[in-house]
mmCIF file of N, CA and C and ligand atoms in Angstrom:
data_model
loop_
_atom_site.group_PDB
_atom_site.id
_atom_site.type_symbol
_atom_site.label_atom_id
_atom_site.label_comp_id
_atom_site.label_asym_id
_atom_site.label_seq_id
_atom_site.Cartn_x
_atom_site.Cartn_y
_atom_site.Cartn_z
ATOM 1 N N MET A 1 216.649 66.746 -72.431
ATOM 2 C CA MET A 1 217.432 67.706 -72.223
ATOM 3 C C MET A 1 216.074 68.876 -72.533
ATOM 4 N N LYS A 2 216.021 70.094 -71.630
ATOM 5 C CA LYS A 2 215.018 71.053 -72.096
ATOM 6 C C LYS A 2 215.826 72.291 -72.099
ATOM 7 N N ILE A 3 215.104 72.725 -73.220
ATOM 8 C CA ILE A 3 215.737 74.474 -73.736
ATOM 9 C C ILE A 3 214.700 75.283 -73.505
ATOM 10 N N LEU A 4 214.886 76.135 -72.890
ATOM 11 C CA LEU A 4 214.155 77.524 -72.763
ATOM 12 C C LEU A 4 214.621 78.713 -73.682
ATOM 13 N N VAL A 5 213.482 78.954 -74.519
ATOM 14 C CA VAL A 5 213.895 79.989 -75.372
ATOM 15 C C VAL A 5 212.967 81.532 -75.531
ATOM 16 N N ILE A 6 213.857 82.154 -74.955
ATOM 17 C CA ILE A 6 212.848 83.584 -74.661
ATOM 18 C C ILE A 6 213.112 84.783 -75.401
ATOM 19 N N ASN A 7 211.803 85.420 -75.903
ATOM 20 C CA ASN A 7 211.870 86.373 -76.812
ATOM 21 C C ASN A 7 211.588 87.474 -76.002
ATOM 22 N N GLY A 8 212.082 88.746 -75.886
ATOM 23 C CA GLY A 8 211.540 90.080 -75.567
ATOM 24 C C GLY A 8 210.633 90.625 -76.497
ATOM 25 N N PRO A 9 210.369 92.147 -75.799
ATOM 26 C CA PRO A 9 209.550 92.700 -76.677
ATOM 27 C C PRO A 9 209.437 93.222 -78.181
ATOM 28 N N ASN A 10 208.526 93.045 -78.836
ATOM 29 C CA ASN A 10 208.311 93.044 -80.240
ATOM 30 C C ASN A 10 208.711 91.853 -81.108
ATOM 31 N N ILE A 11 208.854 90.862 -80.733
ATOM 32 C CA ILE A 11 209.543 89.786 -80.910
ATOM 33 C C ILE A 11 208.096 88.921 -81.886
ATOM 34 N N ASN A 12 206.801 89.303 -81.082
ATOM 35 C CA ASN A 12 205.647 88.677 -81.158
ATOM 36 C C ASN A 12 205.039 89.648 -82.635
ATOM 37 N N MET A 13 205.619 90.424 -82.974
ATOM 38 C CA MET A 13 205.583 91.521 -84.436
ATOM 39 C C MET A 13 206.207 90.955 -85.239
ATOM 40 N N LEU A 14 207.445 89.974 -85.198
ATOM 41 C CA LEU A 14 207.515 89.749 -86.633
ATOM 42 C C LEU A 14 206.982 89.352 -87.668
ATOM 43 N N GLY A 15 207.235 89.589 -88.904
ATOM 44 C CA GLY A 15 206.888 89.717 -90.324
ATOM 45 C C GLY A 15 205.743 90.808 -90.688
ATOM 46 N N ILE A 16 205.562 91.905 -89.441
ATOM 47 C CA ILE A 16 204.794 93.048 -89.822
ATOM 48 C C ILE A 16 205.755 94.293 -89.125
ATOM 49 N N ARG A 17 206.743 94.197 -88.274
ATOM 50 C CA ARG A 17 207.761 95.297 -87.652
ATOM 51 C C ARG A 17 208.913 95.074 -88.543
ATOM 52 N N GLU A 18 208.878 96.378 -89.563
ATOM 53 C CA GLU A 18 210.302 96.964 -90.126
ATOM 54 C C GLU A 18 210.760 95.497 -90.622
ATOM 55 N N PRO A 19 209.725 94.660 -91.921
ATOM 56 C CA PRO A 19 210.666 93.871 -92.739
ATOM 57 C C PRO A 19 211.686 93.880 -93.299
ATOM 58 N N GLY A 20 212.441 94.926 -93.440
ATOM 59 C CA GLY A 20 213.385 95.309 -94.036
ATOM 60 C C GLY A 20 214.525 94.794 -93.360
ATOM 61 N N ILE A 21 214.304 94.932 -91.818
ATOM 62 C CA ILE A 21 215.365 94.579 -91.025
ATOM 63 C C ILE A 21 215.421 93.245 -90.427
ATOM 64 N N TYR A 22 213.971 92.976 -90.092
ATOM 65 C CA TYR A 22 213.744 91.505 -89.401
ATOM 66 C C TYR A 22 213.480 90.452 -90.017
ATOM 67 N N GLY A 23 212.872 90.979 -91.535
ATOM 68 C CA GLY A 23 212.346 89.907 -92.470
ATOM 69 C C GLY A 23 210.905 89.727 -92.436
ATOM 70 N N THR A 24 210.714 88.950 -93.262
ATOM 71 C CA THR A 24 208.921 88.631 -93.118
ATOM 72 C C THR A 24 208.340 87.497 -92.802
ATOM 73 N N GLN A 25 209.309 86.752 -92.285
ATOM 74 C CA GLN A 25 208.609 85.391 -91.447
ATOM 75 C C GLN A 25 208.074 85.894 -90.321
ATOM 76 N N ASP A 26 206.781 85.422 -89.886
ATOM 77 C CA ASP A 26 205.822 86.035 -88.455
ATOM 78 C C ASP A 26 206.363 85.097 -87.416
ATOM 79 N N TYR A 27 205.995 85.532 -86.210
ATOM 80 C CA TYR A 27 206.452 84.970 -85.048
ATOM 81 C C TYR A 27 205.837 83.547 -85.082
ATOM 82 N N MET A 28 204.479 82.960 -85.552
ATOM 83 C CA MET A 28 204.251 82.085 -85.580
ATOM 84 C C MET A 28 204.955 80.842 -86.460
ATOM 85 N N SER A 29 205.439 81.389 -87.432
ATOM 86 C CA SER A 29 206.686 80.442 -88.236
ATOM 87 C C SER A 29 207.926 80.206 -87.155
ATOM 88 N N LEU A 30 208.435 81.327 -86.563
ATOM 89 C CA LEU A 30 209.449 81.392 -85.749
ATOM 90 C C LEU A 30 209.283 79.990 -84.419
ATOM 91 N N ARG A 31 208.184 80.116 -83.920
ATOM 92 C CA ARG A 31 207.530 79.473 -82.923
ATOM 93 C C ARG A 31 207.594 77.816 -83.878
ATOM 94 N N LYS A 32 207.297 77.715 -84.842
ATOM 95 C CA LYS A 32 207.415 76.545 -85.431
ATOM 96 C C LYS A 32 208.763 76.110 -85.709
ATOM 97 N N LEU A 33 209.586 76.807 -85.772
ATOM 98 C CA LEU A 33 211.085 76.504 -86.447
ATOM 99 C C LEU A 33 211.514 75.454 -85.170
ATOM 100 N N LEU A 34 211.061 76.706 -84.171
ATOM 101 C CA LEU A 34 211.726 76.117 -82.508
ATOM 102 C C LEU A 34 211.369 74.956 -82.420
ATOM 103 N N GLU A 35 209.943 74.351 -82.610
ATOM 104 C CA GLU A 35 209.276 73.024 -82.455
ATOM 105 C C GLU A 35 209.920 72.138 -83.268
ATOM 106 N N ASP A 36 209.818 72.820 -84.484
ATOM 107 C CA ASP A 36 210.626 71.279 -85.467
ATOM 108 C C ASP A 36 212.031 71.274 -85.247
ATOM 109 N N THR A 37 212.922 72.240 -84.608
ATOM 110 C CA THR A 37 214.366 72.133 -83.894
ATOM 111 C C THR A 37 214.390 71.375 -82.887
ATOM 112 N N GLY A 38 213.790 71.323 -82.217
ATOM 113 C CA GLY A 38 213.353 70.322 -80.929
ATOM 114 C C GLY A 38 213.036 68.610 -80.970
ATOM 115 N N ASN A 39 212.520 68.740 -82.363
ATOM 116 C CA ASN A 39 211.955 67.315 -82.805
ATOM 117 C C ASN A 39 213.214 66.780 -83.563
ATOM 118 N N GLU A 40 213.832 67.691 -84.285
ATOM 119 C CA GLU A 40 214.730 67.239 -84.796
ATOM 120 C C GLU A 40 216.047 66.787 -84.051
ATOM 121 N N LEU A 41 216.146 67.716 -83.137
ATOM 122 C CA LEU A 41 217.696 66.851 -82.185
ATOM 123 C C LEU A 41 217.185 66.072 -81.085
ATOM 124 N N GLY A 42 215.714 66.090 -80.763
ATOM 125 C CA GLY A 42 215.073 64.791 -80.047
ATOM 126 C C GLY A 42 215.250 65.384 -78.492
ATOM 127 N N ILE A 43 215.126 67.096 -78.441
ATOM 128 C CA ILE A 43 214.982 67.614 -77.031
ATOM 129 C C ILE A 43 213.773 68.526 -77.037
ATOM 130 N N THR A 44 213.492 68.777 -75.888
ATOM 131 C CA THR A 44 212.716 69.912 -75.276
ATOM 132 C C THR A 44 212.542 71.089 -75.814
ATOM 133 N N VAL A 45 211.893 72.027 -76.521
ATOM 134 C CA VAL A 45 212.070 73.329 -76.637
ATOM 135 C C VAL A 45 210.959 73.899 -76.378
ATOM 136 N N GLU A 46 211.287 74.918 -75.339
ATOM 137 C CA GLU A 46 209.977 75.741 -74.954
ATOM 138 C C GLU A 46 209.866 77.107 -75.385
ATOM 139 N N GLU A 47 209.199 77.924 -75.591
ATOM 140 C CA GLU A 47 209.405 79.191 -76.034
ATOM 141 C C GLU A 47 208.524 80.224 -75.377
ATOM 142 N N PHE A 48 209.059 81.120 -75.002
ATOM 143 C CA PHE A 48 208.113 81.964 -74.259
ATOM 144 C C PHE A 48 208.557 83.288 -74.638
ATOM 145 N N GLN A 49 207.464 84.603 -74.799
ATOM 146 C CA GLN A 49 207.767 85.892 -75.174
ATOM 147 C C GLN A 49 206.775 86.696 -74.530
ATOM 148 N N SER A 50 207.658 87.574 -73.816
ATOM 149 C CA SER A 50 206.689 88.975 -73.106
ATOM 150 C C SER A 50 207.214 90.224 -73.615
ATOM 151 N N ASN A 51 206.557 91.227 -73.376
ATOM 152 C CA ASN A 51 206.513 92.717 -73.618
ATOM 153 C C ASN A 51 207.257 93.181 -72.351
ATOM 154 N N HIS A 52 207.600 92.570 -71.400
ATOM 155 C CA HIS A 52 207.538 92.855 -70.006
ATOM 156 C C HIS A 52 208.996 92.589 -69.202
ATOM 157 N N GLU A 53 209.399 93.744 -68.801
ATOM 158 C CA GLU A 53 210.788 92.832 -68.290
ATOM 159 C C GLU A 53 210.829 91.974 -67.387
ATOM 160 N N GLY A 54 209.927 92.657 -66.226
ATOM 161 C CA GLY A 54 209.589 91.778 -65.252
ATOM 162 C C GLY A 54 209.112 90.376 -65.491
ATOM 163 N N ASP A 55 208.584 89.944 -66.000
ATOM 164 C CA ASP A 55 207.903 88.839 -66.581
ATOM 165 C C ASP A 55 209.131 88.019 -67.162
ATOM 166 N N ILE A 56 209.681 88.442 -67.884
ATOM 167 C CA ILE A 56 211.182 87.958 -68.459
ATOM 168 C C ILE A 56 211.851 87.511 -66.951
ATOM 169 N N VAL A 57 212.259 88.187 -66.576
ATOM 170 C CA VAL A 57 213.130 88.021 -65.218
ATOM 171 C C VAL A 57 212.049 86.930 -64.458
ATOM 172 N N ASP A 58 210.853 86.886 -63.963
ATOM 173 C CA ASP A 58 210.509 86.057 -63.292
ATOM 174 C C ASP A 58 210.571 84.493 -64.300
ATOM 175 N N LYS A 59 210.395 84.859 -65.441
ATOM 176 C CA LYS A 59 210.536 83.403 -66.219
ATOM 177 C C LYS A 59 212.147 82.831 -66.086
ATOM 178 N N ILE A 60 213.144 83.669 -65.778
ATOM 179 C CA ILE A 60 214.460 83.158 -65.975
ATOM 180 C C ILE A 60 214.425 82.722 -64.373
ATOM 181 N N GLN A 61 214.029 83.054 -63.421
ATOM 182 C CA GLN A 61 214.125 82.367 -62.070
ATOM 183 C C GLN A 61 213.199 81.066 -62.114
ATOM 184 N N HIS A 62 212.154 81.085 -62.624
ATOM 185 C CA HIS A 62 211.152 79.625 -62.697
ATOM 186 C C HIS A 62 212.214 78.790 -63.379
ATOM 187 N N ALA A 63 212.861 79.033 -64.346
ATOM 188 C CA ALA A 63 213.623 78.186 -65.217
ATOM 189 C C ALA A 63 214.546 77.294 -64.408
ATOM 190 N N TYR A 64 214.836 77.927 -63.132
ATOM 191 C CA TYR A 64 215.878 77.433 -62.255
ATOM 192 C C TYR A 64 215.850 75.808 -62.086
ATOM 193 N N ARG A 65 216.746 74.620 -62.243
ATOM 194 C CA ARG A 65 216.720 73.412 -61.911
ATOM 195 C C ARG A 65 215.644 72.962 -63.257
ATOM 196 N N ARG A 66 214.590 73.804 -64.028
ATOM 197 C CA ARG A 66 213.965 73.136 -64.536
ATOM 198 C C ARG A 66 214.600 72.822 -66.203
ATOM 199 N N PHE A 67 215.076 74.043 -66.571
ATOM 200 C CA PHE A 67 215.853 73.746 -67.892
ATOM 201 C C PHE A 67 217.363 74.017 -67.803
ATOM 202 N N ASP A 68 217.991 72.991 -69.147
ATOM 203 C CA ASP A 68 219.290 72.935 -68.935
ATOM 204 C C ASP A 68 219.636 74.487 -69.576
ATOM 205 N N GLY A 69 219.267 74.580 -70.506
ATOM 206 C CA GLY A 69 219.803 75.855 -70.973
ATOM 207 C C GLY A 69 218.781 77.208 -71.438
ATOM 208 N N ILE A 70 219.017 78.222 -71.796
ATOM 209 C CA ILE A 70 218.270 78.948 -72.458
ATOM 210 C C ILE A 70 219.053 79.522 -73.392
ATOM 211 N N VAL A 71 217.998 80.061 -74.838
ATOM 212 C CA VAL A 71 218.337 80.765 -75.646
ATOM 213 C C VAL A 71 217.375 82.252 -75.521
ATOM 214 N N ILE A 72 218.075 83.344 -76.045
ATOM 215 C CA ILE A 72 217.355 84.344 -75.195
ATOM 216 C C ILE A 72 217.546 85.524 -76.268
ATOM 217 N N ASN A 73 216.595 86.238 -76.618
ATOM 218 C CA ASN A 73 216.909 87.273 -77.374
ATOM 219 C C ASN A 73 215.874 88.491 -76.467
ATOM 220 N N PRO A 74 216.548 89.238 -75.849
ATOM 221 C CA PRO A 74 216.200 89.893 -74.817
ATOM 222 C C PRO A 74 215.620 91.308 -75.972
ATOM 223 N N ALA A 75 215.830 91.289 -76.790
ATOM 224 C CA ALA A 75 215.238 92.607 -78.030
ATOM 225 C C ALA A 75 215.766 93.853 -77.327
ATOM 226 N N ALA A 76 214.696 94.797 -77.475
ATOM 227 C CA ALA A 76 215.355 96.186 -76.635
ATOM 228 C C ALA A 76 216.004 96.119 -75.126
ATOM 229 N N TYR A 77 215.579 94.885 -74.887
ATOM 230 C CA TYR A 77 216.343 94.965 -73.350
ATOM 231 C C TYR A 77 217.572 94.456 -73.182
ATOM 232 N N THR A 78 217.884 94.027 -74.606
ATOM 233 C CA THR A 78 219.673 93.668 -74.510
ATOM 234 C C THR A 78 220.159 95.017 -73.930
ATOM 235 N N HIS A 79 219.961 96.261 -74.378
ATOM 236 C CA HIS A 79 220.559 97.350 -74.542
ATOM 237 C C HIS A 79 220.303 98.199 -73.123
ATOM 238 N N THR A 80 219.507 97.652 -72.362
ATOM 239 C CA THR A 80 218.881 98.145 -71.106
ATOM 240 C C THR A 80 219.226 97.557 -69.776
ATOM 241 N N SER A 81 218.888 96.109 -69.704
ATOM 242 C CA SER A 81 218.584 95.391 -68.755
ATOM 243 C C SER A 81 219.519 94.946 -67.559
ATOM 244 N N VAL A 82 219.859 95.700 -66.728
ATOM 245 C CA VAL A 82 220.646 95.112 -65.912
ATOM 246 C C VAL A 82 220.047 93.822 -64.972
ATOM 247 N N ALA A 83 218.530 93.942 -64.687
ATOM 248 C CA ALA A 83 217.581 93.074 -64.031
ATOM 249 C C ALA A 83 217.791 91.702 -64.982
ATOM 250 N N ILE A 84 217.549 91.787 -66.426
ATOM 251 C CA ILE A 84 217.818 90.387 -66.641
ATOM 252 C C ILE A 84 219.240 89.722 -66.706
ATOM 253 N N LEU A 85 220.144 90.596 -66.769
ATOM 254 C CA LEU A 85 221.468 89.872 -66.847
ATOM 255 C C LEU A 85 221.374 89.471 -65.586
ATOM 256 N N ASP A 86 220.955 90.094 -64.509
ATOM 257 C CA ASP A 86 221.275 89.512 -62.797
ATOM 258 C C ASP A 86 220.505 88.297 -62.725
ATOM 259 N N ALA A 87 219.490 88.389 -63.341
ATOM 260 C CA ALA A 87 218.573 87.028 -63.100
ATOM 261 C C ALA A 87 219.359 85.856 -63.966
ATOM 262 N N LEU A 88 219.880 86.173 -64.920
ATOM 263 C CA LEU A 88 220.584 84.995 -65.770
ATOM 264 C C LEU A 88 221.770 84.510 -64.805
ATOM 265 N N LYS A 89 222.366 85.394 -64.413
ATOM 266 C CA LYS A 89 223.867 84.940 -63.171
ATOM 267 C C LYS A 89 223.144 84.412 -62.237
ATOM 268 N N ALA A 90 221.595 84.357 -61.693
ATOM 269 C CA ALA A 90 221.610 83.979 -60.593
ATOM 270 C C ALA A 90 221.125 82.434 -60.841
ATOM 271 N N VAL A 91 220.657 82.197 -61.684
ATOM 272 C CA VAL A 91 220.323 80.824 -62.104
ATOM 273 C C VAL A 91 220.898 79.957 -62.410
ATOM 274 N N GLY A 92 222.298 80.322 -63.140
ATOM 275 C CA GLY A 92 223.441 80.260 -63.456
ATOM 276 C C GLY A 92 223.149 78.739 -64.628
ATOM 277 N N ILE A 93 222.125 79.216 -65.550
ATOM 278 C CA ILE A 93 221.982 78.414 -66.817
ATOM 279 C C ILE A 93 222.715 78.609 -68.042
ATOM 280 N N PRO A 94 223.441 77.780 -68.537
ATOM 281 C CA PRO A 94 223.949 77.912 -69.912
ATOM 282 C C PRO A 94 223.195 78.689 -70.819
ATOM 283 N N THR A 95 223.447 79.849 -71.329
ATOM 284 C CA THR A 95 222.409 80.666 -71.912
ATOM 285 C C THR A 95 223.561 81.420 -73.220
ATOM 286 N N VAL A 96 222.840 81.253 -74.395
ATOM 287 C CA VAL A 96 223.246 81.499 -75.761
ATOM 288 C C VAL A 96 222.462 82.898 -76.175
ATOM 289 N N GLU A 97 222.725 83.972 -76.562
ATOM 290 C CA GLU A 97 222.200 85.454 -76.684
ATOM 291 C C GLU A 97 222.167 85.785 -78.271
ATOM 292 N N VAL A 98 220.557 85.909 -78.822
ATOM 293 C CA VAL A 98 220.387 85.610 -80.054
ATOM 294 C C VAL A 98 219.794 87.098 -80.521
ATOM 295 N N HIS A 99 220.217 87.479 -81.652
ATOM 296 C CA HIS A 99 219.474 88.885 -82.464
ATOM 297 C C HIS A 99 218.972 88.453 -84.042
ATOM 298 N N ILE A 100 217.982 88.472 -84.502
ATOM 299 C CA ILE A 100 217.532 88.231 -85.853
ATOM 300 C C ILE A 100 218.399 89.293 -86.625
ATOM 301 N N SER A 101 218.663 90.489 -86.638
ATOM 302 C CA SER A 101 219.407 91.531 -87.116
ATOM 303 C C SER A 101 220.843 91.496 -86.620
ATOM 304 N N ASP A 102 221.505 92.407 -87.565
ATOM 305 C CA ASP A 102 223.122 92.199 -87.509
ATOM 306 C C ASP A 102 223.537 93.628 -86.759
ATOM 307 N N VAL A 103 223.325 93.432 -84.938
ATOM 308 C CA VAL A 103 223.142 94.400 -84.220
ATOM 309 C C VAL A 103 224.614 94.932 -84.442
ATOM 310 N N SER A 104 225.424 94.663 -84.613
ATOM 311 C CA SER A 104 226.763 95.467 -84.805
ATOM 312 C C SER A 104 226.777 96.431 -85.691
ATOM 313 N N ALA A 105 225.921 96.402 -86.861
ATOM 314 C CA ALA A 105 226.515 97.264 -87.928
ATOM 315 C C ALA A 105 225.162 97.948 -87.842
ATOM 316 N N ARG A 106 224.588 98.262 -86.332
ATOM 317 C CA ARG A 106 223.050 99.258 -86.418
ATOM 318 C C ARG A 106 223.715 100.301 -85.570
ATOM 319 N N GLU A 107 222.454 101.343 -85.005
ATOM 320 C CA GLU A 107 222.504 102.502 -84.049
ATOM 321 C C GLU A 107 223.674 101.933 -82.826
ATOM 322 N N ASP A 108 224.538 103.260 -82.319
ATOM 323 C CA ASP A 108 225.472 103.501 -81.200
ATOM 324 C C ASP A 108 224.295 102.607 -80.114
ATOM 325 N N PHE A 109 223.288 102.887 -79.958
ATOM 326 C CA PHE A 109 222.815 102.211 -78.882
ATOM 327 C C PHE A 109 222.410 101.288 -78.792
ATOM 328 N N ARG A 110 222.558 100.434 -79.893
ATOM 329 C CA ARG A 110 222.657 99.279 -79.844
ATOM 330 C C ARG A 110 223.661 97.927 -79.945
ATOM 331 N N GLN A 111 225.055 98.820 -79.650
ATOM 332 C CA GLN A 111 226.209 98.446 -79.534
ATOM 333 C C GLN A 111 226.422 97.881 -78.110
ATOM 334 N N ILE A 112 225.826 98.179 -77.523
ATOM 335 C CA ILE A 112 225.662 97.511 -75.704
ATOM 336 C C ILE A 112 224.890 96.470 -75.403
ATOM 337 N N SER A 113 225.122 95.085 -74.761
ATOM 338 C CA SER A 113 224.536 94.506 -74.512
ATOM 339 C C SER A 113 224.824 93.923 -73.184
ATOM 340 N N TYR A 114 223.940 94.332 -71.978
ATOM 341 C CA TYR A 114 224.241 93.458 -70.717
ATOM 342 C C TYR A 114 224.367 92.079 -70.362
ATOM 343 N N VAL A 115 223.587 91.535 -71.032
ATOM 344 C CA VAL A 115 223.342 89.734 -71.298
ATOM 345 C C VAL A 115 225.035 89.345 -71.825
ATOM 346 N N ARG A 116 225.318 89.715 -72.789
ATOM 347 C CA ARG A 116 226.189 89.136 -73.486
ATOM 348 C C ARG A 116 227.500 88.991 -72.320
ATOM 349 N N GLU A 117 227.731 89.610 -71.012
ATOM 350 C CA GLU A 117 228.668 89.764 -70.279
ATOM 351 C C GLU A 117 228.771 87.813 -69.447
ATOM 352 N N TYR A 118 227.535 87.592 -69.650
ATOM 353 C CA TYR A 118 227.024 86.412 -69.011
ATOM 354 C C TYR A 118 227.102 84.922 -70.158
ATOM 355 N N CYS A 119 226.573 85.324 -71.486
ATOM 356 C CA CYS A 119 225.912 84.450 -72.270
ATOM 357 C C CYS A 119 227.413 83.701 -72.569
ATOM 358 N N VAL A 120 227.406 82.639 -73.094
ATOM 359 C CA VAL A 120 228.332 81.546 -73.296
ATOM 360 C C VAL A 120 228.368 81.776 -75.066
ATOM 361 N N LYS A 121 227.473 82.430 -75.870
ATOM 362 C CA LYS A 121 227.914 82.570 -77.016
ATOM 363 C C LYS A 121 226.782 83.708 -77.826
ATOM 364 N N THR A 122 227.057 84.495 -78.603
ATOM 365 C CA THR A 122 226.221 85.553 -79.287
ATOM 366 C C THR A 122 226.273 84.904 -80.868
ATOM 367 N N ILE A 123 225.068 85.191 -81.114
ATOM 368 C CA ILE A 123 224.467 84.806 -82.453
ATOM 369 C C ILE A 123 223.794 85.887 -83.080
ATOM 370 N N SER A 124 224.166 86.804 -84.339
ATOM 371 C CA SER A 124 223.342 88.051 -84.590
ATOM 372 C C SER A 124 223.262 88.148 -86.076
ATOM 373 N N GLY A 125 222.265 88.210 -86.672
ATOM 374 C CA GLY A 125 222.446 88.878 -88.253
ATOM 375 C C GLY A 125 221.908 87.663 -88.893
ATOM 376 N N LEU A 126 221.908 86.325 -88.467
ATOM 377 C CA LEU A 126 221.320 85.315 -89.262
ATOM 378 C C LEU A 126 219.763 85.052 -89.485
ATOM 379 N N GLY A 127 218.849 86.011 -89.142
ATOM 380 C CA GLY A 127 217.796 86.046 -89.236
ATOM 381 C C GLY A 127 216.856 84.971 -88.346
ATOM 382 N N THR A 128 216.130 84.422 -88.309
ATOM 383 C CA THR A 128 215.638 83.436 -87.118
ATOM 384 C C THR A 128 216.697 82.044 -87.365
ATOM 385 N N GLU A 129 216.836 81.542 -88.560
ATOM 386 C CA GLU A 129 217.743 80.580 -88.567
ATOM 387 C C GLU A 129 219.084 80.879 -87.148
ATOM 388 N N GLY A 130 219.347 81.888 -86.496
ATOM 389 C CA GLY A 130 220.162 82.007 -85.430
ATOM 390 C C GLY A 130 219.672 81.397 -84.202
ATOM 391 N N TYR A 131 218.336 81.288 -84.211
ATOM 392 C CA TYR A 131 217.621 80.514 -83.156
ATOM 393 C C TYR A 131 218.042 78.787 -82.878
ATOM 394 N N ARG A 132 218.182 78.114 -84.367
ATOM 395 C CA ARG A 132 218.300 76.941 -84.650
ATOM 396 C C ARG A 132 219.814 77.019 -84.155
ATOM 397 N N GLN A 133 220.813 77.831 -84.752
ATOM 398 C CA GLN A 133 221.990 77.634 -84.138
ATOM 399 C C GLN A 133 222.101 77.422 -83.299
ATOM 400 N N ALA A 134 221.749 78.407 -82.323
ATOM 401 C CA ALA A 134 221.717 78.479 -80.810
ATOM 402 C C ALA A 134 221.522 77.122 -80.010
ATOM 403 N N ILE A 135 220.641 77.030 -80.607
ATOM 404 C CA ILE A 135 219.826 75.462 -79.791
ATOM 405 C C ILE A 135 220.611 74.153 -80.321
ATOM 406 N N ILE A 136 221.532 74.116 -81.160
ATOM 407 C CA ILE A 136 222.086 73.393 -81.770
ATOM 408 C C ILE A 136 223.479 73.330 -81.251
ATOM 409 N N PHE A 137 223.870 74.458 -81.282
ATOM 410 C CA PHE A 137 225.039 74.775 -79.759
ATOM 411 C C PHE A 137 224.728 74.395 -78.421
ATOM 412 N N LEU A 138 223.993 74.596 -78.147
ATOM 413 C CA LEU A 138 223.525 74.427 -76.941
ATOM 414 C C LEU A 138 223.712 73.160 -76.398
ATOM 415 N N LYS A 139 222.818 72.417 -77.286
ATOM 416 C CA LYS A 139 222.813 71.127 -77.124
ATOM 417 C C LYS A 139 224.218 70.244 -76.593
ATOM 418 N N ASP A 140 225.116 70.700 -77.946
ATOM 419 C CA ASP A 140 226.546 70.400 -77.653
ATOM 420 C C ASP A 140 227.225 70.824 -76.200
ATOM 421 N N TYR A 141 226.793 72.036 -76.016
ATOM 422 C CA TYR A 141 227.413 72.556 -75.217
ATOM 423 C C TYR A 141 227.698 72.068 -73.487
ATOM 424 N N ILE A 142 226.243 71.518 -73.449
ATOM 425 C CA ILE A 142 225.650 71.249 -72.429
ATOM 426 C C ILE A 142 225.991 69.966 -72.259
ATOM 427 N N VAL A 143 225.811 69.005 -72.983
ATOM 428 C CA VAL A 143 226.650 67.551 -72.816
ATOM 429 C C VAL A 143 227.979 67.277 -72.795
ATOM 430 N N ARG A 144 228.796 68.391 -73.394
ATOM 431 C CA ARG A 144 230.378 68.269 -73.137
ATOM 432 C C ARG A 144 230.952 68.276 -71.718
HETATM 433 C C1 DQA B 1 217.279 92.711 -81.827
HETATM 434 C C2 DQA B 1 217.926 93.964 -81.997
HETATM 435 C C3 DQA B 1 217.341 94.810 -80.763
HETATM 436 O O1 DQA B 1 218.575 95.827 -80.774
HETATM 437 C C4 DQA B 1 216.081 95.349 -81.173
HETATM 438 O O2 DQA B 1 215.683 96.385 -80.315
HETATM 439 C C5 DQA B 1 214.897 94.032 -81.453
HETATM 440 C C6 DQA B 1 215.378 92.696 -81.899
HETATM 441 C C7 DQA B 1 217.183 91.374 -82.890
HETATM 442 O O3 DQA B 1 216.836 90.734 -82.730
HETATM 443 O O4 DQA B 1 217.869 92.039 -83.797
HETATM 444 O O5 DQA B 1 213.927 94.196 -80.607
HETATM 445 O O6 DQA B 1 216.886 91.987 -80.751
#
């Protein structure tokens, strides 16, 4: 089983950016957590991060017939990107939406999520542990 984890803009700045909101764990430790989760579950977990919307669309398209599941934190593109939603719909791969912070308790402009319409589950506010939970959920969801 192969799961692709996609992170949007500024996720590479974890540990530096707004630690009161996103925590002190850095991006490298997130990558390590994903690798450890894959090893623990006996599945392949690949991570991709980009600050560019089109690159994220390209990566989703490239996942077609190559990945069984997607975990996506579109970051700021959550609230703006119809293109990312359409790409997910186009490839038809089961997808879980993850947010490190509890977006439901934040600004009004963060209350809209375009990808949510397509995703089988949303995990928000659990910090980087949310990615682990998402992978565990997806593994079970895919084999069902
Ligand atoms: C985020 C929440 C978004 O609103 C924000 O733009 C991000 C990160 C999160 O993981 O909590 O960059 O997706």
